[in-house]
PDB file of C-alpha atoms in Angstrom:
ATOM      1  CA  UNK W   1       0.088  -0.537   0.254  1.00  0.00           C
ATOM      2  CA  UNK W   2       1.586   3.448  -0.801  1.00  0.00           C
ATOM      3  CA  UNK W   3       1.241   6.125   1.768  1.00  0.00           C
ATOM      4  CA  UNK W   4       1.864   9.959   0.371  1.00  0.00           C
ATOM      5  CA  UNK W   5       3.544  12.209   1.596  1.00  0.00           C
ATOM      6  CA  UNK W   6       1.082  15.129   1.321  1.00  0.00           C
ATOM      7  CA  UNK W   7      -2.568  14.565   2.958  1.00  0.00           C
ATOM      8  CA  UNK W   8      -5.762  14.543   1.134  1.00  0.00           C
ATOM      9  CA  UNK W   9      -8.090  17.534   1.877  1.00  0.00           C
ATOM     10  CA  UNK W  10     -10.337  17.606   4.270  1.00  0.00           C
ATOM     11  CA  UNK W  11     -14.144  17.491   3.093  1.00  0.00           C
ATOM     12  CA  UNK W  12     -16.701  18.550   5.650  1.00  0.00           C
ATOM     13  CA  UNK W  13     -16.433  19.763   8.709  1.00  0.00           C
ATOM     14  CA  UNK W  14     -13.980  19.541  11.256  1.00  0.00           C
ATOM     15  CA  UNK W  15     -13.947  17.235  14.358  1.00  0.00           C
ATOM     16  CA  UNK W  16     -11.027  19.009  16.154  1.00  0.00           C
ATOM     17  CA  UNK W  17      -7.479  20.850  15.480  1.00  0.00           C
ATOM     18  CA  UNK W  18      -4.586  20.883  17.402  1.00  0.00           C
ATOM     19  CA  UNK W  19      -0.939  21.217  17.473  1.00  0.00           C
ATOM     20  CA  UNK W  20       1.101  18.516  17.860  1.00  0.00           C
ATOM     21  CA  UNK W  21       4.784  19.876  19.401  1.00  0.00           C
ATOM     22  CA  UNK W  22       8.278  18.631  20.405  1.00  0.00           C
ATOM     23  CA  UNK W  23       7.813  14.447  19.203  1.00  0.00           C
ATOM     24  CA  UNK W  24       9.813  12.059  19.362  1.00  0.00           C
ATOM     25  CA  UNK W  25       9.705   8.670  16.680  1.00  0.00           C
ATOM     26  CA  UNK W  26      10.480   5.576  18.285  1.00  0.00           C
ATOM     27  CA  UNK W  27       9.972   2.309  15.864  1.00  0.00           C
ATOM     28  CA  UNK W  28      10.349  -1.244  15.899  1.00  0.00           C
ATOM     29  CA  UNK W  29       9.333  -3.566  13.464  1.00  0.00           C
ATOM     30  CA  UNK W  30       6.494  -5.918  14.719  1.00  0.00           C
ATOM     31  CA  UNK W  31       5.587  -9.581  12.674  1.00  0.00           C
ATOM     32  CA  UNK W  32       1.668  -8.885  11.291  1.00  0.00           C
ATOM     33  CA  UNK W  33       0.147 -12.079  13.165  1.00  0.00           C
ATOM     34  CA  UNK W  34       1.171 -11.003  16.317  1.00  0.00           C
ATOM     35  CA  UNK W  35      -0.889  -7.974  16.662  1.00  0.00           C
ATOM     36  CA  UNK W  36      -4.087  -8.847  13.985  1.00  0.00           C
ATOM     37  CA  UNK W  37      -5.950  -8.884  17.280  1.00  0.00           C
ATOM     38  CA  UNK W  38      -5.509  -5.302  18.829  1.00  0.00           C
ATOM     39  CA  UNK W  39      -7.279  -4.558  15.207  1.00  0.00           C
ATOM     40  CA  UNK W  40     -11.096  -3.449  15.184  1.00  0.00           C
ATOM     41  CA  UNK W  41     -13.314  -5.404  13.069  1.00  0.00           C
ATOM     42  CA  UNK W  42     -12.748  -4.157   9.198  1.00  0.00           C
ATOM     43  CA  UNK W  43      -9.090  -3.379   9.553  1.00  0.00           C
ATOM     44  CA  UNK W  44      -6.072  -4.840   9.614  1.00  0.00           C
ATOM     45  CA  UNK W  45      -2.356  -4.685   9.702  1.00  0.00           C
ATOM     46  CA  UNK W  46      -0.492  -2.729   7.825  1.00  0.00           C
ATOM     47  CA  UNK W  47       2.512  -4.244   5.877  1.00  0.00           C
ATOM     48  CA  UNK W  48       5.423  -3.146   4.178  1.00  0.00           C
ATOM     49  CA  UNK W  49       8.163  -5.644   3.126  1.00  0.00           C
ATOM     50  CA  UNK W  50       6.554  -8.634   5.225  1.00  0.00           C
ATOM     51  CA  UNK W  51       6.263  -6.228   8.594  1.00  0.00           C
ATOM     52  CA  UNK W  52       4.171  -3.934  10.492  1.00  0.00           C
ATOM     53  CA  UNK W  53       5.606  -1.655  13.415  1.00  0.00           C
ATOM     54  CA  UNK W  54       4.491  -0.269  16.439  1.00  0.00           C
ATOM     55  CA  UNK W  55       5.573   3.185  17.539  1.00  0.00           C
ATOM     56  CA  UNK W  56       6.384   4.636  20.994  1.00  0.00           C
ATOM     57  CA  UNK W  57       5.632   8.743  20.507  1.00  0.00           C
ATOM     58  CA  UNK W  58       5.930  11.142  23.926  1.00  0.00           C
ATOM     59  CA  UNK W  59       4.783  15.185  22.778  1.00  0.00           C
ATOM     60  CA  UNK W  60       3.214  17.908  23.861  1.00  0.00           C
ATOM     61  CA  UNK W  61      -0.514  18.927  22.709  1.00  0.00           C
ATOM     62  CA  UNK W  62      -0.903  22.299  22.346  1.00  0.00           C
ATOM     63  CA  UNK W  63      -4.311  24.179  21.415  1.00  0.00           C
ATOM     64  CA  UNK W  64      -6.745  21.728  21.040  1.00  0.00           C
ATOM     65  CA  UNK W  65     -10.214  21.894  20.550  1.00  0.00           C
ATOM     66  CA  UNK W  66     -13.465  21.500  19.246  1.00  0.00           C
ATOM     67  CA  UNK W  67     -14.971  22.117  15.194  1.00  0.00           C
ATOM     68  CA  UNK W  68     -10.944  23.200  14.014  1.00  0.00           C
ATOM     69  CA  UNK W  69     -11.006  26.686  15.497  1.00  0.00           C
ATOM     70  CA  UNK W  70     -11.696  26.858  18.890  1.00  0.00           C
ATOM     71  CA  UNK W  71      -8.439  25.954  21.335  1.00  0.00           C
ATOM     72  CA  UNK W  72      -9.745  24.945  24.703  1.00  0.00           C
ATOM     73  CA  UNK W  73      -7.664  26.716  27.694  1.00  0.00           C
ATOM     74  CA  UNK W  74      -5.659  24.344  30.358  1.00  0.00           C
ATOM     75  CA  UNK W  75      -8.188  21.248  28.760  1.00  0.00           C
ATOM     76  CA  UNK W  76      -6.547  21.074  25.440  1.00  0.00           C
ATOM     77  CA  UNK W  77      -2.617  21.692  26.429  1.00  0.00           C
ATOM     78  CA  UNK W  78      -1.324  18.640  27.601  1.00  0.00           C
ATOM     79  CA  UNK W  79       1.954  16.087  27.576  1.00  0.00           C
ATOM     80  CA  UNK W  80       1.124  12.855  25.840  1.00  0.00           C
ATOM     81  CA  UNK W  81       3.000   9.490  24.803  1.00  0.00           C
ATOM     82  CA  UNK W  82       1.365   6.911  22.641  1.00  0.00           C
ATOM     83  CA  UNK W  83       1.808   3.440  21.222  1.00  0.00           C
ATOM     84  CA  UNK W  84       0.612   2.753  17.894  1.00  0.00           C
ATOM     85  CA  UNK W  85       0.121   0.453  15.464  1.00  0.00           C
ATOM     86  CA  UNK W  86      -0.344   0.635  11.616  1.00  0.00           C
ATOM     87  CA  UNK W  87      -3.517  -0.061  10.481  1.00  0.00           C
ATOM     88  CA  UNK W  88      -5.665  -0.396   6.863  1.00  0.00           C
ATOM     89  CA  UNK W  89      -9.212  -0.410   6.168  1.00  0.00           C
ATOM     90  CA  UNK W  90     -11.302  -2.670   3.609  1.00  0.00           C
ATOM     91  CA  UNK W  91     -11.556   0.548   1.621  1.00  0.00           C
ATOM     92  CA  UNK W  92      -7.453   0.811   1.311  1.00  0.00           C
ATOM     93  CA  UNK W  93      -7.342   4.372   3.881  1.00  0.00           C
ATOM     94  CA  UNK W  94      -3.885   3.709   5.779  1.00  0.00           C
ATOM     95  CA  UNK W  95      -4.212   4.642   9.289  1.00  0.00           C
ATOM     96  CA  UNK W  96      -3.099   3.916  13.044  1.00  0.00           C
ATOM     97  CA  UNK W  97      -4.332   1.786  15.674  1.00  0.00           C
ATOM     98  CA  UNK W  98      -3.392   3.321  18.937  1.00  0.00           C
ATOM     99  CA  UNK W  99      -2.976   0.961  21.887  1.00  0.00           C
ATOM    100  CA  UNK W 100      -2.643   3.232  24.506  1.00  0.00           C
ATOM    101  CA  UNK W 101      -2.659   7.162  24.619  1.00  0.00           C
ATOM    102  CA  UNK W 102      -1.068   8.049  27.693  1.00  0.00           C
ATOM    103  CA  UNK W 103      -2.323  11.784  28.523  1.00  0.00           C
ATOM    104  CA  UNK W 104      -1.892  14.134  31.903  1.00  0.00           C
ATOM    105  CA  UNK W 105      -5.147  15.954  31.900  1.00  0.00           C
ATOM    106  CA  UNK W 106      -7.790  13.925  33.584  1.00  0.00           C
ATOM    107  CA  UNK W 107     -10.704  15.427  31.385  1.00  0.00           C
ATOM    108  CA  UNK W 108      -9.625  15.013  28.221  1.00  0.00           C
ATOM    109  CA  UNK W 109      -8.904  11.673  29.494  1.00  0.00           C
ATOM    110  CA  UNK W 110     -12.250  10.999  29.843  1.00  0.00           C
ATOM    111  CA  UNK W 111     -13.746  12.623  27.130  1.00  0.00           C
ATOM    112  CA  UNK W 112     -11.699  10.886  24.890  1.00  0.00           C
ATOM    113  CA  UNK W 113     -11.508   7.268  26.158  1.00  0.00           C
ATOM    114  CA  UNK W 114     -15.951   7.377  25.977  1.00  0.00           C
ATOM    115  CA  UNK W 115     -16.823   9.906  23.748  1.00  0.00           C
ATOM    116  CA  UNK W 116     -14.318   8.735  20.798  1.00  0.00           C
ATOM    117  CA  UNK W 117     -14.080   5.010  21.419  1.00  0.00           C
ATOM    118  CA  UNK W 118      -9.977   5.602  22.615  1.00  0.00           C
ATOM    119  CA  UNK W 119      -7.400   3.781  24.756  1.00  0.00           C
ATOM    120  CA  UNK W 120      -6.283   7.505  26.327  1.00  0.00           C
ATOM    121  CA  UNK W 121      -5.029   6.584  30.405  1.00  0.00           C
ATOM    122  CA  UNK W 122      -4.355   9.306  32.872  1.00  0.00           C
ATOM    123  CA  UNK W 123      -0.801   9.332  33.740  1.00  0.00           C
ATOM    124  CA  UNK W 124       1.337  11.916  35.652  1.00  0.00           C
ATOM    125  CA  UNK W 125       3.702  13.541  32.718  1.00  0.00           C
ATOM    126  CA  UNK W 126       6.461  15.881  31.731  1.00  0.00           C
ATOM    127  CA  UNK W 127       8.525  16.997  28.783  1.00  0.00           C
ATOM    128  CA  UNK W 128      10.901  19.370  29.630  1.00  0.00           C
ATOM    129  CA  UNK W 129      14.260  20.830  27.505  1.00  0.00           C
ATOM    130  CA  UNK W 130      17.545  22.634  27.752  1.00  0.00           C
ATOM    131  CA  UNK W 131      19.075  23.363  24.830  1.00  0.00           C
ATOM    132  CA  UNK W 132      19.127  20.959  22.414  1.00  0.00           C
ATOM    133  CA  UNK W 133      17.872  17.919  25.005  1.00  0.00           C
ATOM    134  CA  UNK W 134      14.335  16.756  25.598  1.00  0.00           C
ATOM    135  CA  UNK W 135      13.589  14.902  28.397  1.00  0.00           C
ATOM    136  CA  UNK W 136       9.880  13.028  28.355  1.00  0.00           C
ATOM    137  CA  UNK W 137       8.830  10.762  31.581  1.00  0.00           C
ATOM    138  CA  UNK W 138       5.499   9.030  32.298  1.00  0.00           C
ATOM    139  CA  UNK W 139       3.598   6.852  34.970  1.00  0.00           C
ATOM    140  CA  UNK W 140       0.393   6.075  34.673  1.00  0.00           C
ATOM    141  CA  UNK W 141      -2.170   6.642  37.428  1.00  0.00           C
ATOM    142  CA  UNK W 142      -5.607   5.164  35.880  1.00  0.00           C
ATOM    143  CA  UNK W 143      -6.737   2.861  34.843  1.00  0.00           C
ATOM    144  CA  UNK W 144      -3.876   0.235  36.341  1.00  0.00           C
ATOM    145  CA  UNK W 145      -3.024  -2.911  36.067  1.00  0.00           C
ATOM    146  CA  UNK W 146      -1.429  -4.766  39.296  1.00  0.00           C
ATOM    147  CA  UNK W 147       0.370  -2.940  41.438  1.00  0.00           C
ATOM    148  CA  UNK W 148       3.330  -1.140  39.669  1.00  0.00           C
ATOM    149  CA  UNK W 149       2.255   1.810  37.123  1.00  0.00           C
ATOM    150  CA  UNK W 150       3.248   1.613  33.625  1.00  0.00           C
ATOM    151  CA  UNK W 151       6.424   4.454  33.025  1.00  0.00           C
ATOM    152  CA  UNK W 152       8.220   5.532  30.275  1.00  0.00           C
ATOM    153  CA  UNK W 153      11.568   7.617  29.989  1.00  0.00           C
ATOM    154  CA  UNK W 154      13.509   9.081  27.172  1.00  0.00           C
ATOM    155  CA  UNK W 155      15.967  11.435  27.496  1.00  0.00           C
ATOM    156  CA  UNK W 156      17.225  12.663  23.279  1.00  0.00           C
ATOM    157  CA  UNK W 157      19.660  15.108  22.037  1.00  0.00           C
ATOM    158  CA  UNK W 158      17.702  16.784  18.964  1.00  0.00           C
ATOM    159  CA  UNK W 159      20.386  16.569  15.484  1.00  0.00           C
ATOM    160  CA  UNK W 160      20.374  18.051  12.655  1.00  0.00           C
ATOM    161  CA  UNK W 161      17.781  18.082  10.069  1.00  0.00           C
ATOM    162  CA  UNK W 162      17.163  14.929   7.531  1.00  0.00           C
ATOM    163  CA  UNK W 163      15.088  13.632   4.845  1.00  0.00           C
ATOM    164  CA  UNK W 164      12.793  10.988   5.314  1.00  0.00           C
ATOM    165  CA  UNK W 165      13.362   7.439   3.647  1.00  0.00           C
ATOM    166  CA  UNK W 166      10.365   5.748   1.969  1.00  0.00           C
ATOM    167  CA  UNK W 167      10.079   3.748   5.274  1.00  0.00           C
ATOM    168  CA  UNK W 168       9.887   6.818   7.524  1.00  0.00           C
ATOM    169  CA  UNK W 169       7.436   8.428   4.600  1.00  0.00           C
ATOM    170  CA  UNK W 170       5.375   5.694   5.193  1.00  0.00           C
ATOM    171  CA  UNK W 171       5.220   5.645   9.086  1.00  0.00           C
ATOM    172  CA  UNK W 172       4.741   9.255   9.848  1.00  0.00           C
ATOM    173  CA  UNK W 173       2.364  10.175   6.803  1.00  0.00           C
ATOM    174  CA  UNK W 174      -0.924   9.091   8.681  1.00  0.00           C
ATOM    175  CA  UNK W 175      -3.915  10.712   6.933  1.00  0.00           C
ATOM    176  CA  UNK W 176      -6.289   9.065   9.804  1.00  0.00           C
ATOM    177  CA  UNK W 177      -7.004   6.837  13.008  1.00  0.00           C
ATOM    178  CA  UNK W 178      -8.949   3.537  13.445  1.00  0.00           C
ATOM    179  CA  UNK W 179     -11.091   3.188  16.704  1.00  0.00           C
ATOM    180  CA  UNK W 180     -14.278   1.183  17.628  1.00  0.00           C
ATOM    181  CA  UNK W 181     -17.221   3.459  18.322  1.00  0.00           C
ATOM    182  CA  UNK W 182     -20.629   2.639  19.474  1.00  0.00           C
ATOM    183  CA  UNK W 183     -20.450  -0.621  18.522  1.00  0.00           C
ATOM    184  CA  UNK W 184     -18.798   0.140  14.823  1.00  0.00           C
ATOM    185  CA  UNK W 185     -15.372   0.594  13.447  1.00  0.00           C
ATOM    186  CA  UNK W 186     -15.118   4.046  12.278  1.00  0.00           C
ATOM    187  CA  UNK W 187     -12.313   5.873  10.425  1.00  0.00           C
ATOM    188  CA  UNK W 188     -11.363   9.637  11.843  1.00  0.00           C
ATOM    189  CA  UNK W 189      -9.073  11.362   8.722  1.00  0.00           C
ATOM    190  CA  UNK W 190      -6.632  13.951  10.104  1.00  0.00           C
ATOM    191  CA  UNK W 191      -4.642  16.764   7.918  1.00  0.00           C
ATOM    192  CA  UNK W 192      -1.652  18.518   8.463  1.00  0.00           C
ATOM    193  CA  UNK W 193       1.529  19.143   6.505  1.00  0.00           C
ATOM    194  CA  UNK W 194       4.632  17.667   5.992  1.00  0.00           C
ATOM    195  CA  UNK W 195       6.702  16.585   9.306  1.00  0.00           C
ATOM    196  CA  UNK W 196       9.581  18.688   9.800  1.00  0.00           C
ATOM    197  CA  UNK W 197      12.209  16.054  10.944  1.00  0.00           C
ATOM    198  CA  UNK W 198      15.663  15.635  12.803  1.00  0.00           C
ATOM    199  CA  UNK W 199      17.981  13.253  13.383  1.00  0.00           C
ATOM    200  CA  UNK W 200      17.831  12.175  17.718  1.00  0.00           C
ATOM    201  CA  UNK W 201      20.410  10.774  19.696  1.00  0.00           C
ATOM    202  CA  UNK W 202      18.802   8.392  22.240  1.00  0.00           C
ATOM    203  CA  UNK W 203      20.306   9.125  25.792  1.00  0.00           C
ATOM    204  CA  UNK W 204      18.388   7.037  28.069  1.00  0.00           C
ATOM    205  CA  UNK W 205      15.263   5.266  27.288  1.00  0.00           C
ATOM    206  CA  UNK W 206      13.198   3.387  29.956  1.00  0.00           C
ATOM    207  CA  UNK W 207       9.798   1.755  28.652  1.00  0.00           C
ATOM    208  CA  UNK W 208       7.044  -0.515  30.248  1.00  0.00           C
ATOM    209  CA  UNK W 209       4.289   0.879  27.501  1.00  0.00           C
ATOM    210  CA  UNK W 210       4.931  -1.202  24.640  1.00  0.00           C
ATOM    211  CA  UNK W 211       5.471  -4.675  26.061  1.00  0.00           C
ATOM    212  CA  UNK W 212       2.754  -3.282  28.571  1.00  0.00           C
ATOM    213  CA  UNK W 213       0.159  -3.416  25.874  1.00  0.00           C
ATOM    214  CA  UNK W 214       0.944  -6.610  24.616  1.00  0.00           C
ATOM    215  CA  UNK W 215       3.403  -5.633  21.781  1.00  0.00           C
ATOM    216  CA  UNK W 216       6.194  -7.997  21.093  1.00  0.00           C
ATOM    217  CA  UNK W 217       8.805  -6.221  19.005  1.00  0.00           C
ATOM    218  CA  UNK W 218      11.052  -8.489  16.322  1.00  0.00           C
ATOM    219  CA  UNK W 219      14.227  -6.229  15.470  1.00  0.00           C
ATOM    220  CA  UNK W 220      16.187  -3.514  16.122  1.00  0.00           C
ATOM    221  CA  UNK W 221      14.622   0.004  16.614  1.00  0.00           C
ATOM    222  CA  UNK W 222      14.321   2.401  13.253  1.00  0.00           C
ATOM    223  CA  UNK W 223      17.047   5.713  13.633  1.00  0.00           C
ATOM    224  CA  UNK W 224      14.773   8.146  15.928  1.00  0.00           C
ATOM    225  CA  UNK W 225      13.469  10.761  15.120  1.00  0.00           C
ATOM    226  CA  UNK W 226      12.228  14.336  16.402  1.00  0.00           C
ATOM    227  CA  UNK W 227       9.837  16.988  14.695  1.00  0.00           C
ATOM    228  CA  UNK W 228       9.251  20.383  16.452  1.00  0.00           C
ATOM    229  CA  UNK W 229       5.594  19.556  14.898  1.00  0.00           C
ATOM    230  CA  UNK W 230       3.031  20.016  13.215  1.00  0.00           C
ATOM    231  CA  UNK W 231      -0.934  21.671  13.363  1.00  0.00           C
ATOM    232  CA  UNK W 232      -3.675  19.419  12.195  1.00  0.00           C
ATOM    233  CA  UNK W 233      -7.180  19.122  11.814  1.00  0.00           C
ATOM    234  CA  UNK W 234      -9.557  16.116  12.270  1.00  0.00           C
ATOM    235  CA  UNK W 235     -12.777  15.195   9.780  1.00  0.00           C
ATOM    236  CA  UNK W 236     -15.525  13.910  11.102  1.00  0.00           C
ATOM    237  CA  UNK W 237     -15.979  10.238  11.485  1.00  0.00           C
ATOM    238  CA  UNK W 238     -16.756   7.363   9.039  1.00  0.00           C
ATOM    239  CA  UNK W 239     -18.048   3.844   9.529  1.00  0.00           C
ATOM    240  CA  UNK W 240     -15.963   1.259   8.108  1.00  0.00           C
ATOM    241  CA  UNK W 241     -18.104  -1.536   9.199  1.00  0.00           C
ATOM    242  CA  UNK W 242     -20.468  -2.427  12.393  1.00  0.00           C
TER     243      UNK W 242
END
């Protein structure tokens, strides 16, 4: 499946808009059969050269709000770390399925979890930087599984701008997500500009999230990438299957 680096324009009304800022992308290959069970009905793992992928993506959400125009102070600004898989539906739309979206704003977690069917969890989080260093930390608060909270900690040094490889375009140019909402699988499209990407050197990585959500990696990590971010707009959901 070809994934285009330029987003198709949204049609109709907008669901929401937000800025994704100061992201780090970490990717590992995964055997498709190992994550088929996490795909909603009508969706399968998206595969390139025999593998699908799992990503760990910490970042800062800024100015999120409904309808594409109205950022919501406080509730629209928070730290997030997500674990995402790569999906494709019966209409050939390549997207993302989230295994978890750790966030430190409880009201936003509850709204997205119960209103959009997304796997948001409430966590204690931080994202701080000094010069070219970024440090992201997360410790889950709710819902908990077991006594110890799932944690993630990552420190990187941001490097020079880079041109993405075809695989990196395939991984980062995703123009929608698949989720389960009101008993149906839905596609929620999004649109944003091309990612400005930079190299990233990992200085420290201690993560429970990828393993904690049941995703077994099948090879070495790809090169880490950092982006100062993009502004994105989400369209309204459409049904994939009942």
